[in-house]
């Protein structure tokens, strides 16, 4: 979610990581998980004293997007609607490196969603941006203050590791003309402690998984995973399917659904100590924009989404077509992509014509 994205094996045209319907369905589930995560925080906040959960503010890492990007940004929506850029990342730093048999370092982000919450906050639309999309990266500033020049035909998921999250936000805003009101990043590695805090997560696999790279060794059937096994599970790629990122993404989404189901089973209101532990681990896995970087603000934002039913969320993949120069990469398809972003900018219903993606035959 570590080698730079540009050094990973290039996907096969027959099953591009950006175009198939499997990741499209999976990202819909992943978007629902983000909504459920926010609602879990709201529930957790009600189960412990204010003085305790306010002390968790320091766990949530904040990124000052406004400062990093400056004033060169699209206008906010003309309504009370909101747009949130959500990234799923996987850090290989620190103690987590010991669990990585491949001995790679750094962090990457292979899951990117623009979650559009229209005025009224009664529904949500998640727009997935394929990781292999070629985009123009604007001039950006790294966290150390160094400038990175604009570049054309950059693979989308390379921007996070090479320049940082603020540049991902700026890239999405410039390619779409849509202002991102908030940024939320969820670190899969950060869930290791959370899994141990809730006593493990139960998953069922329909085939044996033996992956020497991640260290995961499971037989087909139902298993109760501890934190270390859970981290191996979400990192497994070579032990499932054809060894591509599609199989790993599917496992990550399966795990996240199982994790949220497990949290919902916990007696959050009846066990303040356990609730605090769960909230502590969950907030430690989050990075947000500075406007959401406190538990109180994040819980308030989660409460504002109470009317959104995750099961009714609509997911749209950014319409893409195979690149004419490199058929293993995709580019935004026109005029569909422009129609899609125009509808989001005006907080209007997205026309069916804007949902058709030539790369998937949809």
Coordinates of C-alpha atoms in Angstrom, one line a residue:
X1 CA 0.0 0.0 0.0
X2 CA 8.7 -0.9 -0.3
X3 CA 10.0 -0.3 -3.4
X4 CA 9.1 2.8 -5.3
X5 CA 5.9 2.2 -7.2
X6 CA 7.8 2.6 -10.5
X7 CA 10.0 -0.4 -9.7
X8 CA 7.3 -2.9 -9.0
X9 CA 6.5 -5.5 -11.6
X10 CA 4.3 -4.0 -14.3
X11 CA 0.8 -5.4 -14.4
X12 CA -0.3 -7.6 -17.2
X13 CA -2.7 -6.0 -19.7
X14 CA -5.1 -8.9 -19.2
X15 CA -5.5 -8.1 -15.6
X16 CA -4.4 -4.5 -14.9
X17 CA -4.4 -3.5 -11.3
X18 CA -6.3 -0.5 -12.4
X19 CA -9.0 -1.7 -14.6
X20 CA -10.7 -4.9 -13.5
X21 CA -14.1 -5.1 -11.8
X22 CA -12.7 -7.0 -8.8
X23 CA -10.7 -4.0 -7.4
X24 CA -13.7 -1.8 -8.2
X25 CA -16.0 -3.9 -6.0
X26 CA -13.3 -4.2 -3.4
X27 CA -12.7 -0.4 -3.2
X28 CA -16.4 0.1 -2.6
X29 CA -16.1 -2.2 0.5
X30 CA -12.9 -0.3 1.5
X31 CA -14.7 3.0 1.3
X32 CA -17.5 1.7 3.5
X33 CA -14.9 0.6 6.0
X34 CA -13.6 4.2 6.3
X35 CA -17.1 5.4 7.2
X36 CA -17.5 2.6 9.7
X37 CA -14.2 3.5 11.2
X38 CA -15.3 7.0 11.9
X39 CA -18.5 5.8 13.4
X40 CA -16.6 3.4 15.6
X41 CA -14.6 6.3 17.0
X42 CA -17.9 8.1 17.8
X43 CA -19.1 5.0 19.7
X44 CA -15.7 4.7 21.5
X45 CA -15.9 8.3 22.5
X46 CA -19.2 7.7 24.2
X47 CA -17.7 4.7 26.2
X48 CA -14.9 6.5 28.0
X49 CA -14.5 9.8 29.9
X50 CA -13.9 12.9 28.0
X51 CA -10.6 13.6 29.8
X52 CA -9.3 10.2 28.6
X53 CA -10.2 10.3 25.0
X54 CA -9.2 13.9 24.6
X55 CA -5.7 12.7 25.6
X56 CA -5.7 10.6 22.5
X57 CA -5.4 13.7 20.3
X58 CA -1.6 13.3 20.1
X59 CA -2.0 9.9 18.5
X60 CA -3.5 11.3 15.3
X61 CA -0.8 12.6 13.0
X62 CA -1.7 15.8 11.2
X63 CA -0.7 17.2 7.8
X64 CA -1.1 20.9 7.2
X65 CA -2.4 20.6 3.6
X66 CA -3.3 24.3 3.3
X67 CA 0.3 25.3 4.2
X68 CA 1.9 22.7 1.9
X69 CA -0.2 23.6 -1.1
X70 CA -0.8 27.3 -0.6
X71 CA -3.5 29.2 -2.4
X72 CA -3.3 27.4 -5.7
X73 CA -6.4 25.3 -5.1
X74 CA -9.9 24.9 -6.6
X75 CA -12.9 26.6 -5.0
X76 CA -14.8 24.8 -2.3
X77 CA -18.2 23.3 -3.3
X78 CA -21.0 25.8 -3.6
X79 CA -23.0 23.7 -1.1
X80 CA -22.4 22.1 2.3
X81 CA -21.2 19.0 0.5
X82 CA -17.7 17.6 1.4
X83 CA -14.9 15.9 -0.5
X84 CA -12.4 13.7 1.3
X85 CA -9.3 12.1 -0.2
X86 CA -8.7 8.7 1.5
X87 CA -5.4 6.8 1.1
X88 CA -4.6 3.4 2.4
X89 CA -0.9 3.1 3.1
X90 CA 1.4 0.4 4.4
X91 CA 4.5 1.5 6.3
X92 CA 7.5 -0.8 6.5
X93 CA 9.5 1.4 9.0
X94 CA 10.5 0.7 12.6
X95 CA 9.4 -2.4 14.4
X96 CA 7.2 -3.4 11.4
X97 CA 10.4 -3.9 9.3
X98 CA 11.2 -7.0 11.4
X99 CA 8.0 -8.6 10.1
X100 CA 8.8 -8.0 6.5
X101 CA 10.6 -11.0 5.0
X102 CA 11.3 -9.1 1.8
X103 CA 13.4 -6.5 3.7
X104 CA 12.0 -3.5 1.9
X105 CA 11.5 -0.1 3.6
X106 CA 9.5 3.0 3.4
X107 CA 5.7 3.3 2.8
X108 CA 3.4 3.2 -0.2
X109 CA -0.2 3.9 -1.0
X110 CA -2.0 1.8 -3.5
X111 CA -5.6 2.6 -2.5
X112 CA -6.9 6.1 -3.3
X113 CA -10.5 7.2 -3.1
X114 CA -12.2 10.6 -3.5
X115 CA -15.2 10.3 -1.2
X116 CA -17.9 12.8 -2.2
X117 CA -20.5 13.4 0.4
X118 CA -23.3 15.6 -1.1
X119 CA -25.3 18.2 0.7
X120 CA -27.5 16.7 3.3
X121 CA -25.0 14.0 4.3
X122 CA -27.4 11.2 3.5
X123 CA -25.3 9.3 1.0
X124 CA -21.8 9.1 -0.3
X125 CA -20.0 8.4 -3.6
X126 CA -16.5 7.0 -3.7
X127 CA -14.4 7.6 -6.8
X128 CA -11.4 5.2 -7.0
X129 CA -8.3 6.4 -8.8
X130 CA -6.4 3.4 -10.3
X131 CA -2.9 3.2 -9.0
X132 CA -1.4 2.8 -12.6
X133 CA -3.0 6.0 -13.9
X134 CA -0.6 8.2 -15.7
X135 CA -1.0 11.8 -14.5
X136 CA 0.7 15.2 -14.5
X137 CA 2.3 15.8 -11.1
X138 CA 2.3 19.5 -10.3
X139 CA 5.2 21.3 -8.7
X140 CA 5.1 20.4 -5.0
X141 CA 7.0 21.1 -1.8
X142 CA 8.3 18.2 0.4
X143 CA 7.9 18.4 4.2
X144 CA 11.6 19.4 4.4
X145 CA 10.9 22.5 2.2
X146 CA 12.6 21.3 -1.0
X147 CA 10.8 21.9 -4.3
X148 CA 9.9 19.1 -6.7
X149 CA 9.4 20.1 -10.3
X150 CA 6.2 19.3 -12.2
X151 CA 6.4 16.1 -14.3
X152 CA 4.2 14.5 -17.0
X153 CA 3.2 10.9 -17.3
X154 CA 3.9 10.0 -13.7
X155 CA 2.3 6.9 -12.3
X156 CA -0.2 8.0 -9.7
X157 CA 0.8 5.8 -6.8
X158 CA 4.4 6.9 -7.0
X159 CA 3.6 10.4 -5.9
X160 CA 3.0 9.4 -2.2
X161 CA 6.4 7.7 -1.7
X162 CA 8.4 10.2 -3.8
X163 CA 6.9 13.5 -2.6
X164 CA 4.4 13.0 0.2
X165 CA 0.7 13.2 0.9
X166 CA 0.2 16.9 0.3
X167 CA 1.4 16.4 -3.3
X168 CA -1.1 13.6 -3.7
X169 CA -3.8 16.0 -2.6
X170 CA -2.5 18.7 -5.0
X171 CA -2.3 16.2 -7.9
X172 CA -5.9 15.1 -7.4
X173 CA -7.1 18.6 -7.1
X174 CA -5.4 19.7 -10.3
X175 CA -6.5 16.7 -12.3
X176 CA -10.1 17.0 -11.2
X177 CA -10.6 20.7 -10.4
X178 CA -12.3 19.4 -7.1
X179 CA -11.2 20.9 -3.8
X180 CA -10.4 18.3 -1.1
X181 CA -11.9 19.4 2.2
X182 CA -10.2 16.7 4.2
X183 CA -7.5 14.1 3.9
X184 CA -7.5 10.8 5.8
X185 CA -4.8 8.1 5.6
X186 CA -5.1 4.7 7.2
X187 CA -1.9 2.8 7.9
X188 CA -2.5 -1.0 7.7
X189 CA 0.6 -1.6 9.8
X190 CA -0.9 0.4 12.6
X191 CA -3.7 -2.1 13.0
X192 CA -1.3 -4.7 14.4
X193 CA -1.7 -3.3 17.9
X194 CA -5.4 -2.9 17.4
X195 CA -5.9 -6.5 16.5
X196 CA -4.1 -7.6 19.6
X197 CA -6.2 -5.1 21.7
X198 CA -9.5 -6.7 20.6
X199 CA -8.2 -10.3 21.0
X200 CA -7.7 -11.2 17.4
X201 CA -9.7 -11.2 14.2
X202 CA -11.3 -14.2 12.6
X203 CA -11.0 -14.7 8.8
X204 CA -11.9 -17.6 6.5
X205 CA -9.8 -18.4 3.4
X206 CA -10.9 -20.8 0.7
X207 CA -7.4 -21.9 -0.3
X208 CA -4.0 -22.5 1.4
X209 CA -1.8 -19.5 1.6
X210 CA 2.0 -20.0 1.8
X211 CA 3.9 -16.8 1.3
X212 CA 7.6 -16.8 2.1
X213 CA 7.8 -13.0 1.5
X214 CA 5.2 -12.0 4.1
X215 CA 5.7 -15.1 6.3
X216 CA 2.1 -16.0 6.2
X217 CA 1.3 -19.8 6.3
X218 CA -2.4 -20.6 6.5
X219 CA -4.4 -23.7 5.4
X220 CA -7.8 -23.3 3.9
X221 CA -10.5 -22.7 6.5
X222 CA -11.2 -20.4 9.4
X223 CA -8.4 -18.9 11.5
X224 CA -8.1 -16.5 14.4
X225 CA -5.3 -14.1 13.6
X226 CA -3.2 -12.2 16.1
X227 CA -1.6 -8.8 15.3
X228 CA 1.5 -10.3 13.7
X229 CA -0.5 -12.7 11.5
X230 CA -2.9 -9.9 10.6
X231 CA -0.1 -7.8 9.4
X232 CA 1.3 -10.7 7.3
X233 CA -2.2 -11.3 6.0
X234 CA -2.7 -7.8 4.6
X235 CA 0.8 -7.8 3.1
X236 CA 0.5 -11.2 1.3
X237 CA 0.6 -11.1 -2.4
X238 CA 2.6 -14.0 -3.7
X239 CA 0.7 -16.6 -1.8
X240 CA -2.7 -15.8 -3.3
X241 CA -4.2 -15.8 -6.8
X242 CA -1.8 -14.9 -9.6
X243 CA 0.6 -13.1 -7.3
X244 CA -0.6 -9.7 -8.5
X245 CA -1.7 -6.8 -6.3
X246 CA -5.3 -7.8 -7.0
X247 CA -5.1 -10.7 -4.7
X248 CA -3.5 -8.6 -1.9
X249 CA -6.1 -5.9 -2.2
X250 CA -8.8 -8.5 -1.9
X251 CA -7.2 -9.9 1.3
X252 CA -6.8 -6.4 2.7
X253 CA -10.5 -5.6 2.2
X254 CA -11.5 -9.0 3.6
X255 CA -9.4 -8.3 6.7
X256 CA -10.7 -4.8 7.2
X257 CA -14.3 -6.0 7.1
X258 CA -13.5 -8.7 9.6
X259 CA -11.7 -6.2 11.8
X260 CA -14.6 -3.8 11.9
X261 CA -17.1 -6.6 12.5
X262 CA -14.9 -7.7 15.5
X263 CA -14.8 -4.1 16.9
X264 CA -18.6 -3.9 16.6
X265 CA -18.9 -7.0 18.8
X266 CA -16.9 -5.5 21.6
X267 CA -18.7 -4.1 24.6
X268 CA -17.4 -0.6 24.1
X269 CA -19.9 1.0 26.5
X270 CA -19.4 -1.6 29.2
X271 CA -15.6 -1.7 29.3
X272 CA -14.1 1.8 29.4
X273 CA -10.5 0.4 29.8
X274 CA -10.8 -1.8 26.8
X275 CA -12.5 1.0 24.8
X276 CA -9.7 3.3 25.5
X277 CA -7.2 0.7 24.4
X278 CA -9.0 0.1 21.1
X279 CA -9.4 3.9 20.5
X280 CA -5.7 4.3 21.3
X281 CA -4.6 1.8 18.7
X282 CA -7.1 3.0 16.1
X283 CA -6.2 6.6 16.3
X284 CA -2.5 5.7 16.2
X285 CA -3.1 4.3 12.7
X286 CA -4.6 7.6 11.3
X287 CA -3.1 10.6 9.6
X288 CA -5.4 13.4 8.7
X289 CA -5.4 17.0 7.6
X290 CA -4.7 19.4 10.4
X291 CA -8.4 20.3 10.6
X292 CA -9.3 16.8 11.7
X293 CA -6.2 16.0 13.7
X294 CA -7.9 15.6 17.1
X295 CA -10.3 13.0 18.4
X296 CA -12.9 15.6 19.1
X297 CA -12.9 17.0 15.6
X298 CA -12.7 13.5 14.1
X299 CA -15.6 12.3 16.2
X300 CA -17.6 15.4 15.3
X301 CA -17.0 14.7 11.6
X302 CA -18.0 11.1 12.2
X303 CA -21.2 12.2 13.8
X304 CA -22.0 14.4 10.8
X305 CA -21.9 11.2 8.7
X306 CA -24.4 9.3 10.9
X307 CA -27.0 9.7 8.2
X308 CA -24.9 8.0 5.6
X309 CA -25.6 4.3 5.2
X310 CA -22.3 2.6 4.1
X311 CA -24.2 -0.2 2.4
X312 CA -25.8 2.3 -0.1
X313 CA -22.5 3.9 -1.0
X314 CA -22.0 4.2 -4.8
X315 CA -18.5 3.5 -6.1
X316 CA -17.3 4.8 -9.4
X317 CA -13.9 4.1 -10.9
X318 CA -12.3 7.0 -12.6
X319 CA -13.0 6.3 -16.3
X320 CA -9.7 5.2 -17.9
X321 CA -8.4 3.9 -21.2
X322 CA -5.2 2.0 -22.0
X323 CA -2.3 4.3 -22.7
X324 CA -1.4 4.2 -26.4
X325 CA 2.4 4.3 -25.6
X326 CA 2.4 1.9 -22.7
X327 CA -0.6 -0.5 -22.7
X328 CA 0.3 -1.6 -19.1
X329 CA -0.7 1.9 -17.9
X330 CA -4.0 3.8 -18.1
X331 CA -5.0 7.4 -18.6
X332 CA -8.1 9.3 -17.8
X333 CA -10.7 8.7 -20.5
X334 CA -12.3 11.7 -22.1
X335 CA -14.9 13.1 -22.1
X336 CA -16.1 10.7 -19.3
X337 CA -13.6 11.8 -16.7
X338 CA -14.3 15.5 -17.3
X339 CA -18.1 14.9 -17.0
X340 CA -17.5 13.0 -13.7
X341 CA -15.4 15.7 -12.1
X342 CA -17.8 18.4 -13.3
X343 CA -20.7 16.7 -11.5
X344 CA -18.7 16.5 -8.3
X345 CA -17.7 20.2 -8.5
X346 CA -21.3 21.2 -8.7
X347 CA -22.5 18.7 -6.1
X348 CA -24.8 17.2 -8.8
X349 CA -25.8 13.7 -9.6
X350 CA -23.2 11.9 -11.7
X351 CA -24.6 11.0 -15.2
X352 CA -24.4 7.4 -16.3
X353 CA -22.3 8.4 -19.3
X354 CA -19.6 9.6 -16.9
X355 CA -19.3 6.2 -15.3
X356 CA -18.2 4.3 -18.4
X357 CA -14.6 3.2 -18.5
X358 CA -13.2 2.0 -21.8
X359 CA -10.4 0.0 -20.1
X360 CA -13.0 -2.3 -18.4
X361 CA -15.5 -2.3 -21.2
X362 CA -18.0 -0.6 -18.9

